[in-house]
mmCIF file of C-alpha atoms in Angstrom:
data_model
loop_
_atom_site.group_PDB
_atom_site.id
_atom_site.type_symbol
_atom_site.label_atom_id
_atom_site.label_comp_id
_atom_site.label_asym_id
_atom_site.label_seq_id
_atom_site.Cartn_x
_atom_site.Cartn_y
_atom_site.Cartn_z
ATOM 1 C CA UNK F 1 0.000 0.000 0.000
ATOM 2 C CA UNK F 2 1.261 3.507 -0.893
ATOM 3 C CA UNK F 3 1.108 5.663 1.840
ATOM 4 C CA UNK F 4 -2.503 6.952 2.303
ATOM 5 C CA UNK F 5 -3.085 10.555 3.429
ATOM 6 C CA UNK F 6 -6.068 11.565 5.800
ATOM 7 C CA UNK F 7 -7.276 12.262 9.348
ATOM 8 C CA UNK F 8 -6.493 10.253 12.561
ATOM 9 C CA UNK F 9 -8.277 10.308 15.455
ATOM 10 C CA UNK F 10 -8.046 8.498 18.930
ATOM 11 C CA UNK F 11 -10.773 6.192 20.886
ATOM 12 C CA UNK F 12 -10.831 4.530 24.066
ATOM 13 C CA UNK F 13 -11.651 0.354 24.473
ATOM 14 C CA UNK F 14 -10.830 -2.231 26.831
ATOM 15 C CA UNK F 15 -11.466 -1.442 30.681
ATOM 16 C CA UNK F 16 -12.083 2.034 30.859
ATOM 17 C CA UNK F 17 -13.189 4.976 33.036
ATOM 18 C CA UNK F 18 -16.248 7.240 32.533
ATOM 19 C CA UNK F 19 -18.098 7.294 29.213
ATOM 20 C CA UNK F 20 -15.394 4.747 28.343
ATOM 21 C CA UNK F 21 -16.322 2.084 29.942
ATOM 22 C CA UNK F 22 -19.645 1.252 27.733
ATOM 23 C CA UNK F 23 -16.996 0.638 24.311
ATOM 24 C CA UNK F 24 -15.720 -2.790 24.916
ATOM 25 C CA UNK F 25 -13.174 -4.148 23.288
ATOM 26 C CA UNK F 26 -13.690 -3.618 20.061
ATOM 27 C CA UNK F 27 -13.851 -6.038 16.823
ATOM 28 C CA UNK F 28 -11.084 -8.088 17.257
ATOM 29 C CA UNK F 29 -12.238 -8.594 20.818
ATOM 30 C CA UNK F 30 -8.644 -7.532 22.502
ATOM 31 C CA UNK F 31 -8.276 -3.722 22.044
ATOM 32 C CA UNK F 32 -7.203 -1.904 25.393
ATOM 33 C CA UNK F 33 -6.579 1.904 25.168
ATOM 34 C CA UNK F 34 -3.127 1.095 27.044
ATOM 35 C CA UNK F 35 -1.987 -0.590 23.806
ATOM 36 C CA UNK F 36 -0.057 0.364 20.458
ATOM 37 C CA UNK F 37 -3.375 -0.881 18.280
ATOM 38 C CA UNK F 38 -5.695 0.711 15.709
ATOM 39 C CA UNK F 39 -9.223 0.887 14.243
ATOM 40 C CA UNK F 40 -9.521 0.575 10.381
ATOM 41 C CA UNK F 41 -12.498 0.869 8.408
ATOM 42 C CA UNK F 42 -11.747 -2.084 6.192
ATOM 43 C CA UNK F 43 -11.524 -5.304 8.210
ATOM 44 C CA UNK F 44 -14.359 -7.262 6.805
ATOM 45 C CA UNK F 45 -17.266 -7.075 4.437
ATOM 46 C CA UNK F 46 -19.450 -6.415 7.777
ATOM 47 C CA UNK F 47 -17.136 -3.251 8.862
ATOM 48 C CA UNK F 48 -16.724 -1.845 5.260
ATOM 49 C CA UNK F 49 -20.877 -1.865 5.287
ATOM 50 C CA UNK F 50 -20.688 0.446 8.662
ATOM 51 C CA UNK F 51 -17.551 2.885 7.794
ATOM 52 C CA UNK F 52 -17.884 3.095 3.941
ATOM 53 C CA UNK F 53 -14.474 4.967 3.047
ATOM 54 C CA UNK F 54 -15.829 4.835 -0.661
ATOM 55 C CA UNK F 55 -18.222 7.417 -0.308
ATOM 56 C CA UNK F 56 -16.225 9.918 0.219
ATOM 57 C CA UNK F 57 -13.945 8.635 -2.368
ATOM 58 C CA UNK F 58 -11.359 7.388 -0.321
ATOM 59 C CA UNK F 59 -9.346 4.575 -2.345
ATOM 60 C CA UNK F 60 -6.227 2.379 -1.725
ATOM 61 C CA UNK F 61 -8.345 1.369 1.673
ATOM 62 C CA UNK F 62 -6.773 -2.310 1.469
ATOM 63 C CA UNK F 63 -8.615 -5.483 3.299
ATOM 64 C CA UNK F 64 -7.033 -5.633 6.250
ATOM 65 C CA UNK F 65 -7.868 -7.842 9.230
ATOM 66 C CA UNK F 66 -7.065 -8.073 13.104
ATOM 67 C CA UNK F 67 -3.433 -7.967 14.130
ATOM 68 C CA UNK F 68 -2.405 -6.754 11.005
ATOM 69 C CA UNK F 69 0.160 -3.506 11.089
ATOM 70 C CA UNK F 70 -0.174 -0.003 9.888
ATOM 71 C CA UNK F 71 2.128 2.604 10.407
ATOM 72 C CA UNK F 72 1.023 6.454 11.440
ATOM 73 C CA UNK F 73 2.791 9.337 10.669
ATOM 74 C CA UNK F 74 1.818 12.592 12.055
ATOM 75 C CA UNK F 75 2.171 14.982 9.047
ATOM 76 C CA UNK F 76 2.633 17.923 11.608
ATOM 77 C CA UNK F 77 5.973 17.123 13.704
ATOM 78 C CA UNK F 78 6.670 13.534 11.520
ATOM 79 C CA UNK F 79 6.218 11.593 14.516
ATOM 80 C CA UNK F 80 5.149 7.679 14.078
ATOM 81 C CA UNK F 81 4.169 4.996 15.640
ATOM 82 C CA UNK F 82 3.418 1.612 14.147
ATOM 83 C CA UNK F 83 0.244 -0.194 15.450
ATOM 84 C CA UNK F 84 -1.963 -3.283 14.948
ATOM 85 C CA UNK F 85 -5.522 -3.764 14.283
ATOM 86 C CA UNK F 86 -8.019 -4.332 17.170
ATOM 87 C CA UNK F 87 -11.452 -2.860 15.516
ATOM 88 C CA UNK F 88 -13.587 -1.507 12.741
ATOM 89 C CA UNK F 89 -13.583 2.193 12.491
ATOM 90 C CA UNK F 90 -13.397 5.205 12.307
ATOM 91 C CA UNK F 91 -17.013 5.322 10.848
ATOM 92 C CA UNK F 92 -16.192 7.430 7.906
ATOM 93 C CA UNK F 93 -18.319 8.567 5.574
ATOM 94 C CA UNK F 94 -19.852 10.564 8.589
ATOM 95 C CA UNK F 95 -17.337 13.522 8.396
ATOM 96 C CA UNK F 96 -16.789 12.883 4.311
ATOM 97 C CA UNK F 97 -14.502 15.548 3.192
ATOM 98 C CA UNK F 98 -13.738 16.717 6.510
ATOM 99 C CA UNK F 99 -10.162 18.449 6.467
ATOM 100 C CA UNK F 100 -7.560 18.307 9.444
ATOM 101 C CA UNK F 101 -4.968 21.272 9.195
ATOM 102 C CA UNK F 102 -1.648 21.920 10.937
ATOM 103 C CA UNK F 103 0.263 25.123 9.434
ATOM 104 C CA UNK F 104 0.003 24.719 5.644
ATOM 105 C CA UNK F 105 -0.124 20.533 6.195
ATOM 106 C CA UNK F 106 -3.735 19.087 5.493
ATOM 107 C CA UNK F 107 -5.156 15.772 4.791
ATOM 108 C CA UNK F 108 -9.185 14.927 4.394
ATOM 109 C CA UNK F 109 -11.372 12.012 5.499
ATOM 110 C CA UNK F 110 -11.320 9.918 8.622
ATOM 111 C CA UNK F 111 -8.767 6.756 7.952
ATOM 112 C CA UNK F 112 -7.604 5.870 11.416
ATOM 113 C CA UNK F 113 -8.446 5.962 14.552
ATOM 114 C CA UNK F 114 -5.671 5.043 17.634
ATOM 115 C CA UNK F 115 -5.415 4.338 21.302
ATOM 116 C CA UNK F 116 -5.049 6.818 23.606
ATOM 117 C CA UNK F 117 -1.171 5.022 24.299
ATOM 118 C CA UNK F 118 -0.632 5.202 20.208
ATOM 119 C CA UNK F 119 -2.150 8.722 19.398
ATOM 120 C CA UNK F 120 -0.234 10.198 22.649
ATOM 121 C CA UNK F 121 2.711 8.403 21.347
ATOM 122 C CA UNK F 122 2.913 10.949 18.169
ATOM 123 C CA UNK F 123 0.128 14.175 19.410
ATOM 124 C CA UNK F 124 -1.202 15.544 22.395
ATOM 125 C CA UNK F 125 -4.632 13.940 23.086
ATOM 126 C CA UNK F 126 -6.166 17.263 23.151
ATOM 127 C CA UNK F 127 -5.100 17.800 19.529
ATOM 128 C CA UNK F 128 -8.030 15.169 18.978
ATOM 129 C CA UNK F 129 -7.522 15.087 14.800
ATOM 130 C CA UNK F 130 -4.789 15.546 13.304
ATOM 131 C CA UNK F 131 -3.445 14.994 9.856
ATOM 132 C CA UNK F 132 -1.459 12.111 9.117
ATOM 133 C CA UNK F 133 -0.014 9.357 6.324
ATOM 134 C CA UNK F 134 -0.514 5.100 6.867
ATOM 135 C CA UNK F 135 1.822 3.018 5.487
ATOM 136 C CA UNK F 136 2.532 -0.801 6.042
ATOM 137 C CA UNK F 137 4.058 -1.194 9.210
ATOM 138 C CA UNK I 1 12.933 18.305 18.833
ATOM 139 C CA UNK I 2 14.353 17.134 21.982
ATOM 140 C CA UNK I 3 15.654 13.303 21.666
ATOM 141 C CA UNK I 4 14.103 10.540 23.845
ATOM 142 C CA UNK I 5 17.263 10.291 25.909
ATOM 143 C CA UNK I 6 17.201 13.831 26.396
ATOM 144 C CA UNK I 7 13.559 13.670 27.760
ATOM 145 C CA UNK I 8 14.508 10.539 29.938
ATOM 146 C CA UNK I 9 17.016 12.475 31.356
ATOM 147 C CA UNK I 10 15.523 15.519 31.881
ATOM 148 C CA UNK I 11 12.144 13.766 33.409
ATOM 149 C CA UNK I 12 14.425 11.558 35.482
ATOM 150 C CA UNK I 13 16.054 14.769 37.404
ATOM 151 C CA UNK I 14 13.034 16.359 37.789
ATOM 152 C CA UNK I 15 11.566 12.888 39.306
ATOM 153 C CA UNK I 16 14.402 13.253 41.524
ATOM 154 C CA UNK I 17 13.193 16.617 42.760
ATOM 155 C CA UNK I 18 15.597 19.011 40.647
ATOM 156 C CA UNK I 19 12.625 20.689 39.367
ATOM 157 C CA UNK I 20 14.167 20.651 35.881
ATOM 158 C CA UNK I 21 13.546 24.462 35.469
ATOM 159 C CA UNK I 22 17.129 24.634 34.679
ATOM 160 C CA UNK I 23 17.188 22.321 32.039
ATOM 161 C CA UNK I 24 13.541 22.574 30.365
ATOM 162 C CA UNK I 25 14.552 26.347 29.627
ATOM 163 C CA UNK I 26 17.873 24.714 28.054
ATOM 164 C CA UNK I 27 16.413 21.914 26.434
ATOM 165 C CA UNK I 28 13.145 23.428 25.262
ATOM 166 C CA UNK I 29 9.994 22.846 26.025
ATOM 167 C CA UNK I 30 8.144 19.580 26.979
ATOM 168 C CA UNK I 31 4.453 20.463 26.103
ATOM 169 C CA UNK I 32 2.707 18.011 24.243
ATOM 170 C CA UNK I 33 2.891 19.135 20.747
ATOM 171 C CA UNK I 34 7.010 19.266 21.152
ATOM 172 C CA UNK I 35 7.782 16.193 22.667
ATOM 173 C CA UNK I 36 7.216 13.172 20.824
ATOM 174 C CA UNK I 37 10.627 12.216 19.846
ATOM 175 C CA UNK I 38 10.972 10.050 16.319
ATOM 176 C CA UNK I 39 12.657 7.491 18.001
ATOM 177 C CA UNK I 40 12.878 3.954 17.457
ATOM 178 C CA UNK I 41 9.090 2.185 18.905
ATOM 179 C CA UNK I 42 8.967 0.478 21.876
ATOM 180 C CA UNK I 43 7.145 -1.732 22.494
ATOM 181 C CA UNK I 44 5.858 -3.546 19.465
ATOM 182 C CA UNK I 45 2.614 -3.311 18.418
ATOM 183 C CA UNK I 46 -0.510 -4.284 19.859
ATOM 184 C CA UNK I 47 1.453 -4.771 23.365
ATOM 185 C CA UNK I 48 1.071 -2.549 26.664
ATOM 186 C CA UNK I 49 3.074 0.924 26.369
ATOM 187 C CA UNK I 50 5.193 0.571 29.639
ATOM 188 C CA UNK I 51 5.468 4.721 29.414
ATOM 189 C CA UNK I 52 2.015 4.964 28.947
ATOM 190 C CA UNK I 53 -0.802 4.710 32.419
ATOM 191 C CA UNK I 54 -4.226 5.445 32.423
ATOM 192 C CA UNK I 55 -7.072 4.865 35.504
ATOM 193 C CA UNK I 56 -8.872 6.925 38.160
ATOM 194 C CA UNK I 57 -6.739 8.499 40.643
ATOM 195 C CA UNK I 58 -7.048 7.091 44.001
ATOM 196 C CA UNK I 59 -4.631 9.112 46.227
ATOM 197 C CA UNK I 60 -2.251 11.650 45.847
ATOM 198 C CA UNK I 61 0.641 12.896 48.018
ATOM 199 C CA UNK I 62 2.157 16.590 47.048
ATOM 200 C CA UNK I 63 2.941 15.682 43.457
ATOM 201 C CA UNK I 64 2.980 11.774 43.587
ATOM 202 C CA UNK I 65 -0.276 10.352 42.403
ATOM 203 C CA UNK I 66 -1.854 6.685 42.673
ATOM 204 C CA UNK I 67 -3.614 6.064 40.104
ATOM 205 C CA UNK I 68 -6.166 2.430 39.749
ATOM 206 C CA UNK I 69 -6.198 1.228 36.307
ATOM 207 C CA UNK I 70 -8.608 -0.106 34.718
ATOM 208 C CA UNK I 71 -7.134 -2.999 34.454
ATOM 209 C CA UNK I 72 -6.918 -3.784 38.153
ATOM 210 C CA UNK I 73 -3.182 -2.319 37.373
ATOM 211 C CA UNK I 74 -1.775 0.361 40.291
ATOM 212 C CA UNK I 75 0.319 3.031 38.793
ATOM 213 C CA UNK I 76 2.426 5.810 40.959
ATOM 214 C CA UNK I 77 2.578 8.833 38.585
ATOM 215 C CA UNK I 78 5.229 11.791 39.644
ATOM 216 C CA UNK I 79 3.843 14.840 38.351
ATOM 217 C CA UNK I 80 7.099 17.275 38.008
ATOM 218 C CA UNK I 81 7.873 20.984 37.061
ATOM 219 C CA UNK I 82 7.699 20.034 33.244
ATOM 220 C CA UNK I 83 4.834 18.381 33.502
ATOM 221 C CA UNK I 84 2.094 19.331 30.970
ATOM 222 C CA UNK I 85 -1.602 19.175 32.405
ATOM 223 C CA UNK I 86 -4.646 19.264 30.321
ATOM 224 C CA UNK I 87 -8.355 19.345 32.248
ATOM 225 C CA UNK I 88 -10.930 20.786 30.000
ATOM 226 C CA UNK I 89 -7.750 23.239 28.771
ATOM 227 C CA UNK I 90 -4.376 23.352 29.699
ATOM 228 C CA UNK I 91 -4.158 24.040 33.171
ATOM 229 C CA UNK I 92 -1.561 23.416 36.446
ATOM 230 C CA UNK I 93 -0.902 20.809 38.480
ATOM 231 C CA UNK I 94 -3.164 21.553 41.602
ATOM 232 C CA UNK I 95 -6.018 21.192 39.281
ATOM 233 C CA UNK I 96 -5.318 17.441 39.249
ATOM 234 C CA UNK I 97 -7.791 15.913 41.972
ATOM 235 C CA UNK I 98 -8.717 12.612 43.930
ATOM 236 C CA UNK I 99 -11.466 10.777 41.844
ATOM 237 C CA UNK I 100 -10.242 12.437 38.646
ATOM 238 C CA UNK I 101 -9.299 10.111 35.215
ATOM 239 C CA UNK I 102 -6.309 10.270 33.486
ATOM 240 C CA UNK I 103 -4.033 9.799 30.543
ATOM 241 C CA UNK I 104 -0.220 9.803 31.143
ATOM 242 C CA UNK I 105 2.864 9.594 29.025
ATOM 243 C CA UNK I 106 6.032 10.011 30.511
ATOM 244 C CA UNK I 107 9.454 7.788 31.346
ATOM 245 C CA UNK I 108 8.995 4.472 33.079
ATOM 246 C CA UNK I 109 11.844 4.449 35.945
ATOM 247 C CA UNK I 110 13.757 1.876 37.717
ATOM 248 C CA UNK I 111 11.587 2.365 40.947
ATOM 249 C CA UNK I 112 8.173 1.736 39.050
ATOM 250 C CA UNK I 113 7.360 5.229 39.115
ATOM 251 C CA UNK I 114 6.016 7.065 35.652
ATOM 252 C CA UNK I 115 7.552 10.172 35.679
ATOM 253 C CA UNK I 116 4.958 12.246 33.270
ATOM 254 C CA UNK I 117 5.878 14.318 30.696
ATOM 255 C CA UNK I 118 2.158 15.009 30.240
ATOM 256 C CA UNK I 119 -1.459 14.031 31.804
ATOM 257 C CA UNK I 120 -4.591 15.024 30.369
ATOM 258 C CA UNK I 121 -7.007 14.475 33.136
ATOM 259 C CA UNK I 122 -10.347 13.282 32.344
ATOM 260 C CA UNK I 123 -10.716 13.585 28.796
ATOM 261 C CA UNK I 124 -13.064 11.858 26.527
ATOM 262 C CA UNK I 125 -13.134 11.544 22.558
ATOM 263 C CA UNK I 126 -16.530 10.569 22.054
ATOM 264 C CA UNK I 127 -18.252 9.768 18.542
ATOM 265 C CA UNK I 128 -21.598 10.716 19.275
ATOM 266 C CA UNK I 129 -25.470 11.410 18.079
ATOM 267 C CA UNK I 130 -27.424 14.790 19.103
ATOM 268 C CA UNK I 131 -30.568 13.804 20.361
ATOM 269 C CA UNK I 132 -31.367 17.106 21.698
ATOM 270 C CA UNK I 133 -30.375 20.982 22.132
ATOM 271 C CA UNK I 134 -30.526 23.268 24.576
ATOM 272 C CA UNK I 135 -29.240 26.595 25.677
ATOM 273 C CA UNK I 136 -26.723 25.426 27.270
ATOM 274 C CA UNK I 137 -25.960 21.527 26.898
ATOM 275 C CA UNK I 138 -26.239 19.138 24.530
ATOM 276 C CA UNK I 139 -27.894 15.970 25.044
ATOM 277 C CA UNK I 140 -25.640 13.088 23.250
ATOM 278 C CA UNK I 141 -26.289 9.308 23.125
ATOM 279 C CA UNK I 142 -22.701 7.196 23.293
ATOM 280 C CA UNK I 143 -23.159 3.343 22.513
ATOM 281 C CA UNK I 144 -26.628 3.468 23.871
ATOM 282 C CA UNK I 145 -25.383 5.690 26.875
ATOM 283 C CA UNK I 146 -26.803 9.261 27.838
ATOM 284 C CA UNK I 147 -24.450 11.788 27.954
ATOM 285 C CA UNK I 148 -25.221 15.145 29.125
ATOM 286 C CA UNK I 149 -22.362 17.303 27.111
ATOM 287 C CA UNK I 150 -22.161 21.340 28.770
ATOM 288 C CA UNK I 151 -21.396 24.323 26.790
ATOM 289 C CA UNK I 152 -18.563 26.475 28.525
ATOM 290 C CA UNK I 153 -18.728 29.841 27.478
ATOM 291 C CA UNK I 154 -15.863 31.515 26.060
ATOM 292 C CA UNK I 155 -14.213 27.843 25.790
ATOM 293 C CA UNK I 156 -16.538 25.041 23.993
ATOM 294 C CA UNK I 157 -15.508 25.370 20.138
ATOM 295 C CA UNK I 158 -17.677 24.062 16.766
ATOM 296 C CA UNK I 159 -15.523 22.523 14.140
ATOM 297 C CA UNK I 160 -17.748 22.164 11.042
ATOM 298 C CA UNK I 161 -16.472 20.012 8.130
ATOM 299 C CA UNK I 162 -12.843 20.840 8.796
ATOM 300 C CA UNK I 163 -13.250 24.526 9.160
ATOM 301 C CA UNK I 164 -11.374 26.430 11.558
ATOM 302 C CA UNK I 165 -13.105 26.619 15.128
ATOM 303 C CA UNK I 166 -15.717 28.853 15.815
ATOM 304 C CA UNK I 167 -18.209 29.403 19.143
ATOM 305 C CA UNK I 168 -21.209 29.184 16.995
ATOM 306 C CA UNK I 169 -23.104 26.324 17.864
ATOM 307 C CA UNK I 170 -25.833 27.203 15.915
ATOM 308 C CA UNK I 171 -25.097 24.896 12.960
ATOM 309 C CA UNK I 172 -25.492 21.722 15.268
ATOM 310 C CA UNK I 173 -28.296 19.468 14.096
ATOM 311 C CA UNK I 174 -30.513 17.027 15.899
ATOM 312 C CA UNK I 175 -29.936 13.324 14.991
ATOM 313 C CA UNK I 176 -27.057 14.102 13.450
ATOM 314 C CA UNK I 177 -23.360 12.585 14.563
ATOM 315 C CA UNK I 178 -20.335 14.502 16.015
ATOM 316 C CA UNK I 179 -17.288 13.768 18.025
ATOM 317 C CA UNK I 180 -16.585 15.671 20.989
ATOM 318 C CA UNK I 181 -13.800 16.331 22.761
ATOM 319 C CA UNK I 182 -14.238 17.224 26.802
ATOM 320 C CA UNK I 183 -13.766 16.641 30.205
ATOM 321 C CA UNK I 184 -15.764 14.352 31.688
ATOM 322 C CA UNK I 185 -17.115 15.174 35.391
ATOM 323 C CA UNK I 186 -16.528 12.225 37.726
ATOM 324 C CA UNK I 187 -18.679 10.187 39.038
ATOM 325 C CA UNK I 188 -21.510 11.676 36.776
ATOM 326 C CA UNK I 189 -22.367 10.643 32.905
ATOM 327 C CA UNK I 190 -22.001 14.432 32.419
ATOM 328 C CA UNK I 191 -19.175 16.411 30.282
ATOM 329 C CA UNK I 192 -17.823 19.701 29.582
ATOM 330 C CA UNK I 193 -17.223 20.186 26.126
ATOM 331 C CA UNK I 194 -14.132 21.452 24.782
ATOM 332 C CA UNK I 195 -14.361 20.839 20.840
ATOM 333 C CA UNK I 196 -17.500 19.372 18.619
ATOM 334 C CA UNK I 197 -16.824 18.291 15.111
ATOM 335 C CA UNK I 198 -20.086 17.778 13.477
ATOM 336 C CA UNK I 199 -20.778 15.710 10.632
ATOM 337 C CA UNK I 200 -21.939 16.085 7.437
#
C-alpha cells in the first residue's frame, strides 16, 4: 500500500473509566486503550458496510484484518508509531470531506483511529484530529 | 525536537526533585505538541506501552499520584515541574484531583514510578449522536449511553467540516453525529465540552 493521506483520530476500548467504559473491546475482541493498536475501516465485508471509506472517495483502503500492522505518521511534527488492528472504524463517511490542518499541512477524510497510548505516542490527546499518512508497518 | 534520551534524562532529574527548570529552559519545552521524539518504537505493536498509564486516581501525596487502572493495574505517577496538564484546557498541576481520570505519558523508571511528561485528566473523545439541544448543553447518546455534554462559554468550540473553530453552535443538528472532545465530570455521565466536530 502507498502511503494513504487523511485524518487520525483516537478512541478509548478495553477497561475504561467514565463514558469509556460502555466501548468494549472492540472487533477483534482484545483492544485496550493502554496498547499500540488501531481501528480501520476495512476489516471485513461487515465493517466496510458500517464505515464506507468509498463514499467519500477514499481509495487504496486495502482489506485488512485483526493484528495486522499499519504505520502512522503525524504529518505535523513527523512523529510515528506503528500499530496493529483491534477494531472496525473510524465510521467514515460521517465527516466525508472533513479536512484536518496543521500550518500549511492538510489531509481529508477519517482513515484511522488510535489508542489513547498510540495517538499520545505521536500528538497531544487534546489535539483530537490531526493529519497524518498510513503506510505498512 | 528534543531526543528521547534527552527527555529521559531531563524527566528523570526532575523525578528526583531538581525541578528541571534549569534544564527545560535549556532543552526546550516539553508540552505536548514538542515532545514526541521520532525514536525507534517500543514496544511492538498491539502490546502494553510501559510509558504509557491510564485509571482513576485514588490518592495523591504533594505531586505523587496513585492512580487504579482499569485494568486492576496500580500506577504511581510523579507529576514534576515540566509536567504538561490538560483538564478541560491546559491548566496546572493543583487542578489534578482525587477521583479524577487520566491519561499519562512520561518515562517508566527503575523504581516503578512514571515520571509524566504530560497528563490530560479526564478527557473523553466521544463519537456521538445529538438527540437534543438546549441553551446550554447538549444531550448526546454514546453506545446506547446518555451523555449530558455542557457548553462552557468563552471555551466550547464548533468545528464544522474541517473549518477552523468557531463558538457558533448554531449549525449543530438534531440526529445528526459529532465527536466531541471534553472533560468528563466524575462520578456523573455528564461532560464539559471542549471541541465538537459535526458531521456532514
Amino acid at each position: 500500500m502507498a502511503g494513504l493521506n487523511g485524518e487520525v483520530s483516537w478512541f478509548c476500548c478495553g477497561n475504561a473509566w467514565g463514558p469509556c467504559a460502555s466501548t468494549g473491546r472492540g472487533a477483534c475482541g482484545t483492544c485496550h486503550s493502554g496498547n499500540f493498536q488501531h481501528a480501520w475501516p476495512n476489516t471485513s465485508d461487515a465493517c466496510f458496510a458500517i464505515t464506507h471509506p468509498d463514499t467519500c472517495g477514499v481509495t487504496g483502503m486495502s482489506r485488512r484484518t485483526c493484528g495486522f500492522r499499519h504505520s502512522t505518521t503525524n504529518l505535523c511534527n513527523g512523529s510515528r508509531v506503528v500499530t496493529s488492528i483491534a477494531d472496525c472504524g473510524p465510521q467514515t463517511d460521517l465527516f466525508c470531506g472533513e479536512r484536518a490542518c496543521c500550518g500549511g499541512t492538510c489531509a481529508s477524510n477519517r482513515i484511522v483511529d488510535l489508542t489513547p497510548a498510540a495517538f499520545s505516542a505521536i500528538a497531544s490527546l487534546s489535539a483530537g484530529l490531526i493529519p497524518c499518512t498510513i503506510d505498512v508497518g | 525536537m528534543t531526543t528521547t534520551m534527552d527527555r529521559r534524562s531531563l524527566l528523570t532529574r526532575a523525578a528526583l526533585g531538581a525541578t528541571g527548570l534549569v534544564a527545560a529552559g535549556a532543552m526546550g519545552s516539553l508540552a505536548p505538541e514538542t515532545a514526541f521524539a521520532a525514536a525507534t518504537q517500543y514496544p511492538e505493536p498491539g502490546q502494553p506501552d510501559p510509558n504509557f498509564a491510564e485509571g482513576l486516581i485514588i490518592g495523591r501525596n504533594q505531586d505523587l499520584l496513585q492512580v487504579q487502572g482499569s485494568d486492576g493495574r496500580l500506577h504511581r505517577i510523579q507529576l514534576t515541574g515540566v509536567t504538561s496538564v490538560w483538564k478541560l484546557r491546559p491548566t496546572t498541576l493543583d487542578q489534578v484531583r482525587v477521583g479524577d481520570g487520566l491519561y499519562a505519558r512520561g518515562v517508566l523508571m527503575p523504581d516503578g514510578t512514571l515520571a509524566a511528561e504530560s497528563v490530560w485528566v479526564n478527557i473523553v473523545n466521544l463519537t456521538v449522536s445529538i438527540t437534543s439541544i438546549g441553551r446550554s448543553t447538549l444531550q448526546l447518546e454514546h453506545h446506547g449511553q446518555k451523555v449530558v455534554g455542557y457548553v462552557q462559554p468563552g471555551l466550547t468550540a464548533a468545528v464544522y467540516n474541517g473549518t477552523p473553530a468557531v463558538s457558533d453552535l448554531s449549525m449543530l443538528k438534531v440526529g445528526r453525529h459529532a465527536q466531541v472532545i471534553g472533560a468528563w465530570r466524575p462520578g456523573t455521565n455528564e461532560i464539559d465540552i471542549a471541541t465538537v466536530y459535526a458531521s456532514n
